[in-house]
């Protein structure tokens, strides 16, 4: 509504697909309730948002557009804006052939999903290691991987996105302090209304995690080592040695892949009927 | 300081190099005092800012970084941020060979200026017309060009950037209303402290003007035709006919050029010593 906040404001392709602040800033400088998850590889997650309330990316894309603390727009306003700009009308007609009225809020979301499915980051050193290149990881990183598996991290952080596949309480063993786990955000409980889901969140996908500080849904851990140590205590009930924390952190750095080359889009100009910023 | 506002927030390469709002939104959702000028072809202007207070782009680049209503940072904070990120240190060392301490606020500004000099938009239909292709402009556009010259627009809007070459009072003949010419912004007077410079501004460069609504330093004219009509009254003391206004507007649309292809930059990750958002 302000014409200042875009998807890329909080999911910045240049900074790991996220915004590197604890919780995002939206319309009117309001702060959102949770740390912005990366859009890179988001297509691999079981569902979207920290609480999985959107079944897929096209459903997810409709949320921030309308959220009062994010873009603060409406489906009607989005459609009116797109329809006021002939180039967008032509693009939608081309992208959704045969539809009588292709410029819809649903199709906007579908188009964003289609773009997001291109945002994958292959070529991480860990992928090269998995493909058989033992030299892709050094000794510390290999030890970190071993600790990651042996201590139980991989029980939740697994699959193509090294996480993002299921929901777990935070913490499984020991609940972290209120600065890391704010009392007011009960996570998936808001979706399922089931007591078992209090303080349950989707296991964070760990690809490119070295690029997306600060960590946790609350964005309260700035250092990756600190996040690993908190996870160790809260989820595993073990106090990892400093050496193990460093090794696991070194391993996590090997999950940084190569983002796709994105050409900065030149947007078509507004017209006299385009809704104005408010 | 918030880590949310960048140069590209107000000088968006996707929307004509400006932000398409009356006056820009900066740190803490504060509104700036003036409409954001385009960065495209800015290198051709006689000086930078609406009042020309920066002699060149490297001087200009230092302003918004520090302005409380824009990025609200400091030179020390900028340098500390760059120095905390090894990839930036290496890039500056490569860009400024032989310097003992290449990561400086001055060099940051110089680097931004170097990038901005690449932001030129050749290939406008008017350029093709100037190069001898009579068919590049249709009859209405050619008539608009004729009116543009005959009625006096070209007296101020000339040179490679079709403007941006000198300073003029707004208005030369008739002062527009306070919504277009706010009393509190005396323009170049703030730079020279000379009575003659009250309400004096740099003539707006008109390349790509069809992409950069709203218009004037106050951002109070949303329609290009409206802006032409106001200029006609205020600067020339003539009431252009509606037909002439439409013709001049049609001509102005021929000044839209082709922006360079910019690959979205992947920024290096912050480190433990990078200043955090505030």
Coordinates of C-alpha atoms in Angstrom, one line a residue:
Chain A
X1 CA 0.0 0.0 0.0
X2 CA 2.9 2.3 0.6
X3 CA 4.6 1.1 -2.6
X4 CA 7.8 0.8 -0.6
X5 CA 7.7 -2.8 0.7
X6 CA 8.2 -5.7 -1.8
X7 CA 8.7 -9.4 -1.4
X8 CA 12.4 -8.7 -1.9
X9 CA 12.4 -6.3 1.1
X10 CA 12.3 -9.2 3.5
X11 CA 13.3 -12.0 1.2
X12 CA 16.3 -10.2 -0.4
X13 CA 17.9 -12.3 -3.0
X14 CA 21.3 -10.6 -2.4
X15 CA 21.4 -11.5 1.3
X16 CA 20.6 -15.2 1.4
X17 CA 17.0 -14.7 0.5
X18 CA 16.2 -13.1 3.8
X19 CA 16.7 -9.7 5.4
X20 CA 19.3 -10.2 8.2
X21 CA 17.3 -8.5 10.9
X22 CA 15.7 -10.2 13.9
X23 CA 12.1 -9.6 12.7
X24 CA 11.2 -7.9 9.4
X25 CA 10.1 -4.3 9.1
X26 CA 7.0 -3.6 7.1
X27 CA 4.3 -1.0 6.4
X28 CA 4.6 2.0 8.6
X29 CA 7.9 0.6 10.1
X30 CA 6.0 -2.0 12.0
X31 CA 8.0 -5.0 13.1
X32 CA 6.7 -8.4 12.1
X33 CA 6.3 -11.2 14.6
X34 CA 8.9 -13.6 13.3
X35 CA 12.3 -13.8 11.5
X36 CA 11.9 -13.8 7.7
X37 CA 12.7 -17.3 6.3
X38 CA 14.8 -17.6 3.1
X39 CA 13.1 -17.9 -0.2
X40 CA 16.0 -19.9 -1.6
X41 CA 15.0 -23.6 -1.8
X42 CA 11.7 -22.8 -0.1
X43 CA 10.0 -25.0 -2.7
X44 CA 11.6 -28.0 -1.0
X45 CA 9.9 -27.4 2.4
X46 CA 6.9 -29.5 3.5
X47 CA 4.8 -26.3 3.9
X48 CA 5.4 -22.6 4.2
X49 CA 5.8 -20.2 7.1
X50 CA 7.4 -21.1 10.4
X51 CA 4.1 -22.7 11.5
X52 CA 3.4 -24.3 8.1
X53 CA 0.0 -22.6 7.8
X54 CA 0.4 -22.3 4.0
X55 CA 0.4 -25.6 2.2
X56 CA 2.6 -24.3 -0.7
X57 CA 4.3 -21.3 -2.1
X58 CA 1.3 -20.0 -4.0
X59 CA -0.7 -20.0 -0.8
X60 CA 2.2 -18.4 1.1
X61 CA 2.6 -15.6 -1.5
X62 CA -0.9 -14.3 -0.6
X63 CA 0.0 -13.7 3.1
X64 CA 2.6 -10.9 3.2
X65 CA 0.8 -9.0 0.5
X66 CA -2.2 -8.6 2.7
X67 CA -0.6 -8.6 6.2
X68 CA -1.1 -5.2 7.9
X69 CA 2.5 -5.3 9.2
X70 CA 3.9 -6.3 5.9
X71 CA 2.6 -4.9 2.6
X72 CA -0.8 -4.0 3.9
X73 CA -2.6 -4.4 0.6
X74 CA -5.7 -6.3 -0.5
X75 CA -6.4 -8.8 -3.3
X76 CA -8.6 -6.1 -4.9
X77 CA -5.9 -3.5 -4.8
X78 CA -3.3 -6.0 -6.3
X79 CA -5.7 -6.9 -9.2
X80 CA -6.5 -3.2 -9.8
X81 CA -2.8 -2.3 -9.9
X82 CA -2.0 -5.1 -12.3
X83 CA -5.0 -4.4 -14.5
X84 CA -4.1 -0.7 -14.7
X85 CA -0.8 -1.5 -16.4
X86 CA -1.1 -2.8 -20.0
X87 CA 2.2 -4.7 -19.9
X88 CA 1.1 -6.7 -16.9
X89 CA -2.2 -7.6 -18.5
X90 CA -0.3 -8.8 -21.6
X91 CA 2.1 -10.8 -19.5
X92 CA -0.7 -12.5 -17.6
X93 CA -2.6 -13.2 -20.8
X94 CA 0.6 -14.9 -22.2
X95 CA 1.3 -16.8 -19.0
X96 CA -2.3 -18.1 -18.5
X97 CA -3.5 -18.7 -22.1
X98 CA -7.1 -19.4 -22.7
X99 CA -8.4 -17.8 -19.5
X100 CA -11.1 -15.2 -20.0
X101 CA -9.8 -13.1 -17.0
X102 CA -6.2 -14.1 -16.3
X103 CA -5.3 -11.1 -14.0
X104 CA -6.4 -12.5 -10.7
X105 CA -5.0 -12.6 -7.2
X106 CA -4.6 -16.4 -7.5
X107 CA -2.6 -16.1 -10.7
X108 CA -0.4 -13.5 -9.1
X109 CA 0.4 -16.0 -6.4
X110 CA 0.9 -18.8 -8.9
X111 CA 3.3 -16.6 -10.9
X112 CA 5.3 -15.8 -7.7
X113 CA 5.4 -19.5 -6.9
X114 CA 6.7 -20.3 -10.4
X115 CA 9.5 -17.7 -9.9
X116 CA 10.3 -19.1 -6.5
X117 CA 10.7 -22.6 -7.7
X118 CA 13.7 -21.3 -9.8
X119 CA 15.4 -20.1 -6.6
X120 CA 17.5 -23.1 -5.8
X121 CA 21.1 -23.1 -4.9
X122 CA 23.0 -26.2 -6.1
X123 CA 26.7 -26.7 -5.9
X124 CA 27.2 -26.5 -2.1
X125 CA 30.4 -28.2 -1.0
X126 CA 28.3 -30.7 1.0
X127 CA 26.5 -31.6 -2.2
X128 CA 29.9 -32.3 -3.9
X129 CA 30.8 -34.4 -0.9
X130 CA 27.6 -36.4 -1.1
X131 CA 28.3 -36.9 -4.8
X132 CA 31.5 -38.6 -3.9
X133 CA 34.1 -35.9 -3.7
X134 CA 35.7 -36.6 -0.3
X135 CA 38.0 -33.6 -0.6
X136 CA 35.0 -31.2 -0.8
X137 CA 35.0 -31.2 3.1
X138 CA 38.0 -30.7 5.2
X139 CA 38.7 -32.7 8.4
X140 CA 36.9 -30.3 10.7
X141 CA 33.8 -30.1 8.5
X142 CA 33.7 -33.9 8.2
X143 CA 33.9 -34.2 11.9
X144 CA 31.1 -31.6 12.2
X145 CA 29.0 -33.7 9.9
X146 CA 29.7 -36.7 12.1
X147 CA 28.6 -34.8 15.2
X148 CA 25.6 -33.5 13.3
X149 CA 24.4 -37.1 12.6
X150 CA 25.6 -38.8 15.9
X151 CA 24.2 -36.2 18.3
X152 CA 20.8 -36.2 16.7
X153 CA 20.6 -32.9 14.7
X154 CA 19.9 -34.9 11.5
X155 CA 16.8 -36.4 13.1
X156 CA 15.0 -33.1 12.3
X157 CA 17.3 -31.4 9.8
X158 CA 17.2 -33.8 7.0
X159 CA 15.9 -34.2 3.4
X160 CA 16.8 -32.1 0.4
X161 CA 16.7 -28.8 2.3
X162 CA 18.5 -30.2 5.4
X163 CA 15.3 -29.4 7.4
X164 CA 12.0 -27.9 6.6
X165 CA 10.3 -31.3 6.3
X166 CA 8.4 -31.6 9.6
X167 CA 7.4 -29.8 12.9
X168 CA 9.0 -30.1 16.3
X169 CA 8.7 -28.5 19.7
X170 CA 11.2 -25.8 20.6
X171 CA 12.7 -27.2 22.8
X172 CA 12.2 -30.9 22.7
X173 CA 14.2 -31.4 26.0
X174 CA 14.7 -28.0 27.6
X175 CA 12.7 -24.9 26.8
X176 CA 15.0 -21.9 26.0
X177 CA 14.6 -18.5 27.7
X178 CA 11.9 -16.1 26.8
X179 CA 14.1 -13.9 24.7
X180 CA 14.7 -16.9 22.3
X181 CA 11.2 -18.4 22.7
X182 CA 8.7 -15.5 23.3
X183 CA 5.7 -16.6 25.4
X184 CA 3.3 -14.9 23.0
X185 CA 4.2 -16.9 19.9
X186 CA 3.0 -20.5 20.3
X187 CA 3.9 -21.4 16.8
X188 CA 1.9 -24.2 15.2
X189 CA -0.6 -24.2 18.0
X190 CA -2.2 -21.2 16.2
X191 CA -2.8 -23.4 13.1
X192 CA -3.9 -26.7 14.7
X193 CA -5.3 -25.4 18.1
X194 CA -3.8 -28.6 19.6
X195 CA -2.1 -28.5 22.9
X196 CA 0.7 -30.7 21.6
X197 CA 1.6 -28.0 19.1
X198 CA 2.4 -25.3 21.6
X199 CA 5.8 -23.9 20.7
X200 CA 6.1 -26.2 17.8
X201 CA 7.7 -24.8 14.6
X202 CA 8.9 -26.3 11.3
X203 CA 12.5 -27.4 11.6
X204 CA 14.4 -24.7 9.9
X205 CA 16.0 -25.7 6.5
X206 CA 19.7 -25.3 6.9
X207 CA 20.8 -24.7 3.3
X208 CA 22.7 -21.4 3.1
X209 CA 22.3 -21.0 6.9
X210 CA 25.6 -19.2 7.1
X211 CA 24.0 -16.3 5.1
X212 CA 20.8 -15.8 7.1
X213 CA 21.7 -14.6 10.5
X214 CA 20.0 -13.8 12.9
X215 CA 18.5 -17.2 13.8
X216 CA 15.3 -18.9 15.1
X217 CA 11.8 -17.7 14.5
X218 CA 12.5 -14.9 17.0
X219 CA 15.7 -13.9 15.3
X220 CA 17.5 -13.7 18.6
X221 CA 20.7 -15.5 17.9
X222 CA 23.2 -13.6 15.8
X223 CA 26.0 -16.1 15.8
X224 CA 25.7 -19.5 14.1
X225 CA 27.8 -21.1 16.9
X226 CA 25.4 -19.6 19.5
X227 CA 22.4 -21.1 17.6
X228 CA 24.1 -24.5 17.4
X229 CA 24.8 -24.4 21.1
X230 CA 21.2 -23.4 22.0
X231 CA 19.8 -26.2 19.7
X232 CA 22.1 -28.7 21.4
X233 CA 20.8 -27.8 24.8
X234 CA 17.1 -27.3 23.9
X235 CA 16.6 -30.1 21.4
X236 CA 19.1 -32.7 22.4
X237 CA 19.6 -32.2 26.1
X238 CA 23.3 -32.4 25.6
X239 CA 25.9 -29.7 26.2
X240 CA 28.1 -30.0 23.1
X241 CA 31.7 -29.2 23.7
X242 CA 33.0 -26.0 22.3
X243 CA 35.0 -28.0 19.8
X244 CA 31.9 -29.9 18.6
X245 CA 30.0 -26.7 18.3
X246 CA 32.8 -25.2 16.1
X247 CA 32.9 -28.4 14.0
X248 CA 29.1 -28.5 13.4
X249 CA 29.2 -24.8 12.6
X250 CA 32.1 -25.5 10.1
X251 CA 29.9 -28.2 8.6
X252 CA 26.9 -25.9 8.3
X253 CA 29.1 -23.5 6.3
X254 CA 29.5 -26.2 3.6
X255 CA 25.7 -25.9 3.0
X256 CA 26.1 -22.6 1.2
X257 CA 25.3 -23.1 -2.5
X258 CA 25.3 -21.0 -5.6
X259 CA 22.3 -18.8 -6.1
X260 CA 20.8 -18.4 -9.6
X261 CA 21.8 -15.3 -11.7
X262 CA 18.8 -13.0 -11.5
X263 CA 18.5 -10.0 -13.8
X264 CA 17.1 -7.0 -12.1
X265 CA 13.6 -6.6 -13.6
X266 CA 12.6 -3.4 -15.3
X267 CA 9.0 -2.9 -14.3
X268 CA 6.4 -1.3 -16.6
X269 CA 5.3 2.2 -15.7
X270 CA 2.1 3.0 -13.7
X271 CA -0.8 4.6 -15.5
X272 CA -3.4 7.2 -14.5
X273 CA -5.6 4.4 -13.1
X274 CA -2.9 2.7 -11.0
X275 CA -3.8 2.9 -7.3
X276 CA -1.5 5.4 -5.6
X277 CA 0.7 4.8 -2.6
X278 CA -1.1 5.3 0.8
Chain B
X1 CA 21.3 1.8 10.5
X2 CA 18.1 -0.3 10.2
X3 CA 19.7 -2.5 7.5
X4 CA 16.4 -2.0 5.6
X5 CA 17.0 1.1 3.5
X6 CA 19.5 0.9 0.6
X7 CA 20.3 3.3 -2.3
X8 CA 17.9 1.2 -4.4
X9 CA 15.0 1.7 -2.0
X10 CA 14.5 5.3 -3.3
X11 CA 16.5 5.0 -6.5
X12 CA 15.0 1.7 -7.7
X13 CA 16.5 0.5 -10.9
X14 CA 13.3 -1.3 -11.8
X15 CA 11.1 1.7 -11.6
X16 CA 12.9 4.4 -13.6
X17 CA 15.7 4.8 -11.1
X18 CA 13.3 6.5 -8.6
X19 CA 10.6 5.3 -6.2
X20 CA 7.3 6.5 -7.6
X21 CA 6.1 8.1 -4.4
X22 CA 5.8 11.8 -3.7
X23 CA 8.7 12.0 -1.2
X24 CA 10.8 9.0 -0.2
X25 CA 10.3 6.9 2.9
X26 CA 13.4 6.3 5.0
X27 CA 14.6 5.2 8.4
X28 CA 11.8 4.8 10.9
X29 CA 9.2 5.5 8.1
X30 CA 10.2 9.1 8.1
X31 CA 9.3 11.0 4.9
X32 CA 12.0 12.9 3.2
X33 CA 11.6 16.5 2.1
X34 CA 11.8 16.0 -1.7
X35 CA 10.9 13.7 -4.5
X36 CA 13.7 11.2 -5.2
X37 CA 15.5 12.0 -8.5
X38 CA 16.3 9.2 -10.9
X39 CA 19.8 7.7 -10.8
X40 CA 19.7 6.9 -14.5
X41 CA 21.8 9.3 -16.5
X42 CA 22.5 11.3 -13.3
X43 CA 26.1 11.5 -14.4
X44 CA 25.1 14.0 -17.1
X45 CA 23.7 16.5 -14.6
X46 CA 25.6 19.7 -13.8
X47 CA 25.5 18.8 -10.1
X48 CA 23.5 16.5 -7.8
X49 CA 20.4 16.9 -5.7
X50 CA 17.5 19.2 -6.6
X51 CA 19.5 22.2 -5.2
X52 CA 22.8 21.1 -6.7
X53 CA 24.5 21.0 -3.3
X54 CA 26.7 18.0 -4.3
X55 CA 29.2 18.8 -7.0
X56 CA 29.2 15.3 -8.4
X57 CA 27.9 11.8 -7.7
X58 CA 30.7 10.8 -5.3
X59 CA 29.8 13.7 -3.2
X60 CA 26.1 13.0 -3.5
X61 CA 26.5 9.4 -2.5
X62 CA 27.6 10.5 1.0
X63 CA 24.4 12.3 1.7
X64 CA 21.6 9.8 1.9
X65 CA 23.9 7.3 3.8
X66 CA 24.1 9.8 6.7
X67 CA 20.8 11.6 6.5
X68 CA 18.6 10.9 9.5
X69 CA 15.5 10.5 7.4
X70 CA 17.2 8.2 4.9
X71 CA 19.7 5.6 6.0
X72 CA 20.7 7.3 9.2
X73 CA 24.2 5.9 9.3
X74 CA 27.6 7.4 9.8
X75 CA 30.9 7.3 7.9
X76 CA 32.4 5.3 10.8
X77 CA 29.6 2.8 10.7
X78 CA 29.9 2.3 7.0
X79 CA 33.6 1.8 7.2
X80 CA 33.3 -0.6 10.2
X81 CA 30.7 -2.6 8.3
X82 CA 32.8 -2.9 5.1
X83 CA 35.9 -3.8 7.1
X84 CA 34.1 -6.5 9.1
X85 CA 33.4 -8.4 5.8
X86 CA 36.5 -9.9 4.3
X87 CA 35.0 -10.0 0.7
X88 CA 34.5 -6.3 0.8
X89 CA 38.0 -5.7 2.0
X90 CA 39.4 -7.7 -0.8
X91 CA 37.1 -6.0 -3.4
X92 CA 38.3 -2.5 -2.2
X93 CA 41.9 -3.6 -2.2
X94 CA 41.4 -4.7 -5.8
X95 CA 39.6 -1.6 -6.8
X96 CA 42.0 0.8 -5.2
X97 CA 45.4 -0.8 -5.7
X98 CA 48.4 0.6 -3.9
X99 CA 46.4 2.2 -1.1
X100 CA 47.5 1.3 2.4
X101 CA 43.9 1.6 3.7
X102 CA 41.5 1.3 0.8
X103 CA 38.3 0.8 2.8
X104 CA 37.3 4.4 3.4
X105 CA 34.0 6.4 3.2
X106 CA 35.4 8.4 0.3
X107 CA 36.2 5.2 -1.6
X108 CA 32.7 3.8 -0.9
X109 CA 31.4 7.0 -2.5
X110 CA 33.8 6.7 -5.4
X111 CA 32.7 3.1 -6.0
X112 CA 29.1 4.1 -6.0
X113 CA 29.8 6.9 -8.5
X114 CA 31.6 4.5 -10.7
X115 CA 28.6 2.2 -10.7
X116 CA 26.2 5.1 -11.4
X117 CA 28.2 6.2 -14.4
X118 CA 27.1 2.9 -16.0
X119 CA 23.5 3.7 -15.5
X120 CA 22.8 5.4 -18.8
X121 CA 19.8 4.7 -21.0
X122 CA 20.6 5.0 -24.7
X123 CA 18.2 4.1 -27.6
X124 CA 15.3 6.4 -26.8
X125 CA 13.2 7.0 -29.9
X126 CA 14.1 10.7 -29.6
X127 CA 17.8 9.7 -29.9
X128 CA 17.0 7.7 -33.0
X129 CA 15.2 10.8 -34.4
X130 CA 18.2 13.0 -33.7
X131 CA 20.4 10.5 -35.5
X132 CA 18.3 11.0 -38.6
X133 CA 15.5 8.4 -38.4
X134 CA 12.5 10.7 -39.1
X135 CA 10.1 7.8 -38.6
X136 CA 11.2 7.3 -35.0
X137 CA 8.7 10.0 -34.0
X138 CA 5.1 10.1 -35.2
X139 CA 3.3 13.3 -36.2
X140 CA 2.0 14.1 -32.8
X141 CA 5.4 13.5 -31.2
X142 CA 7.1 15.7 -33.7
X143 CA 4.5 18.4 -33.1
X144 CA 5.2 18.0 -29.4
X145 CA 8.9 18.5 -30.0
X146 CA 8.1 21.6 -32.0
X147 CA 6.0 23.1 -29.2
X148 CA 8.6 22.1 -26.7
X149 CA 11.2 24.2 -28.6
X150 CA 8.9 27.0 -29.7
X151 CA 7.2 27.7 -26.4
X152 CA 10.5 27.8 -24.5
X153 CA 10.7 24.4 -22.6
X154 CA 14.0 23.7 -24.3
X155 CA 15.5 26.9 -22.8
X156 CA 15.9 25.1 -19.5
X157 CA 15.5 21.4 -20.5
X158 CA 18.4 20.9 -22.8
X159 CA 21.7 19.2 -23.1
X160 CA 22.4 15.4 -23.0
X161 CA 20.0 14.8 -20.2
X162 CA 17.3 17.2 -21.6
X163 CA 17.6 19.2 -18.4
X164 CA 19.7 19.0 -15.3
X165 CA 22.2 21.6 -16.7
X166 CA 21.3 24.7 -14.8
X167 CA 19.1 26.3 -12.0
X168 CA 15.9 28.2 -12.5
X169 CA 13.2 29.7 -10.3
X170 CA 10.0 27.8 -9.9
X171 CA 8.1 29.6 -11.3
X172 CA 9.8 32.0 -13.6
X173 CA 6.6 33.8 -14.4
X174 CA 3.9 32.7 -12.0
X175 CA 4.5 30.9 -8.7
X176 CA 2.5 27.7 -8.4
X177 CA 0.3 27.0 -5.3
X178 CA 1.7 25.9 -2.0
X179 CA 0.9 22.2 -2.6
X180 CA 3.3 22.2 -5.6
X181 CA 5.8 24.7 -4.2
X182 CA 5.9 24.2 -0.4
X183 CA 6.8 27.5 1.4
X184 CA 9.3 25.6 3.6
X185 CA 11.6 24.4 0.9
X186 CA 13.4 27.4 -0.7
X187 CA 15.6 25.2 -2.9
X188 CA 19.0 26.4 -3.8
X189 CA 18.7 29.3 -1.4
X190 CA 19.8 26.9 1.3
X191 CA 23.0 26.3 -0.7
X192 CA 23.9 29.9 -1.7
X193 CA 22.0 31.9 0.9
X194 CA 21.3 34.4 -1.9
X195 CA 17.9 36.0 -2.2
X196 CA 17.9 35.4 -6.0
X197 CA 18.0 31.7 -5.3
X198 CA 14.8 31.4 -3.3
X199 CA 12.6 28.7 -4.8
X200 CA 15.3 28.0 -7.4
X201 CA 15.9 24.3 -8.4
X202 CA 17.9 22.4 -10.9
X203 CA 15.9 22.0 -14.1
X204 CA 14.7 18.4 -13.9
X205 CA 16.4 16.1 -16.5
X206 CA 13.6 14.7 -18.7
X207 CA 15.1 11.5 -19.9
X208 CA 12.7 8.6 -18.9
X209 CA 10.4 11.1 -17.4
X210 CA 7.4 8.9 -18.3
X211 CA 8.7 6.4 -15.8
X212 CA 9.2 8.6 -12.8
X213 CA 5.9 10.0 -11.6
X214 CA 5.0 11.8 -9.4
X215 CA 6.7 15.0 -10.5
X216 CA 8.4 18.2 -9.2
X217 CA 10.6 18.4 -6.1
X218 CA 7.5 18.1 -4.1
X219 CA 6.2 15.0 -5.9
X220 CA 2.8 16.6 -6.2
X221 CA 1.9 16.0 -9.8
X222 CA 1.0 12.4 -10.7
X223 CA 0.1 13.0 -14.3
X224 CA 2.8 14.0 -16.8
X225 CA 0.2 16.1 -18.7
X226 CA -0.6 17.9 -15.4
X227 CA 3.1 18.6 -14.9
X228 CA 3.5 19.9 -18.4
X229 CA 0.4 22.2 -17.9
X230 CA 1.8 23.5 -14.6
X231 CA 5.2 24.2 -16.1
X232 CA 3.6 26.0 -19.0
X233 CA 1.8 28.4 -16.6
X234 CA 4.6 28.8 -14.1
X235 CA 7.6 28.9 -16.3
X236 CA 6.4 30.3 -19.6
X237 CA 3.4 32.3 -18.6
X238 CA 1.4 30.8 -21.3
X239 CA -1.6 28.6 -21.1
X240 CA -0.8 25.8 -23.5
X241 CA -3.9 24.4 -25.3
X242 CA -4.9 20.9 -24.2
X243 CA -3.8 19.7 -27.6
X244 CA -0.3 21.2 -27.1
X245 CA -0.1 19.7 -23.7
X246 CA -0.9 16.3 -25.1
X247 CA 1.6 16.7 -27.9
X248 CA 4.4 17.7 -25.6
X249 CA 3.5 14.8 -23.3
X250 CA 3.6 12.4 -26.3
X251 CA 7.1 13.8 -27.2
X252 CA 8.3 13.3 -23.6
X253 CA 7.4 9.7 -23.9
X254 CA 9.9 9.4 -26.7
X255 CA 12.7 10.1 -24.2
X256 CA 12.4 6.7 -22.5
X257 CA 15.6 4.8 -23.2
X258 CA 16.9 1.3 -22.6
X259 CA 18.3 0.7 -19.1
X260 CA 21.4 -1.4 -18.7
X261 CA 21.0 -5.1 -17.8
X262 CA 21.9 -5.3 -14.1
X263 CA 22.6 -8.6 -12.5
X264 CA 21.2 -8.7 -9.0
X265 CA 24.3 -8.7 -6.7
X266 CA 24.8 -11.5 -4.2
X267 CA 26.3 -9.7 -1.1
X268 CA 28.9 -11.3 1.1
X269 CA 27.7 -12.4 4.5
X270 CA 28.1 -10.4 7.6
X271 CA 30.5 -11.5 10.3
X272 CA 30.5 -11.4 14.1
X273 CA 32.0 -7.9 14.0
X274 CA 29.6 -6.4 11.6
X275 CA 27.5 -3.6 13.2
X276 CA 24.0 -4.9 13.8
X277 CA 20.8 -3.2 12.7
X278 CA 19.5 -0.5 15.1

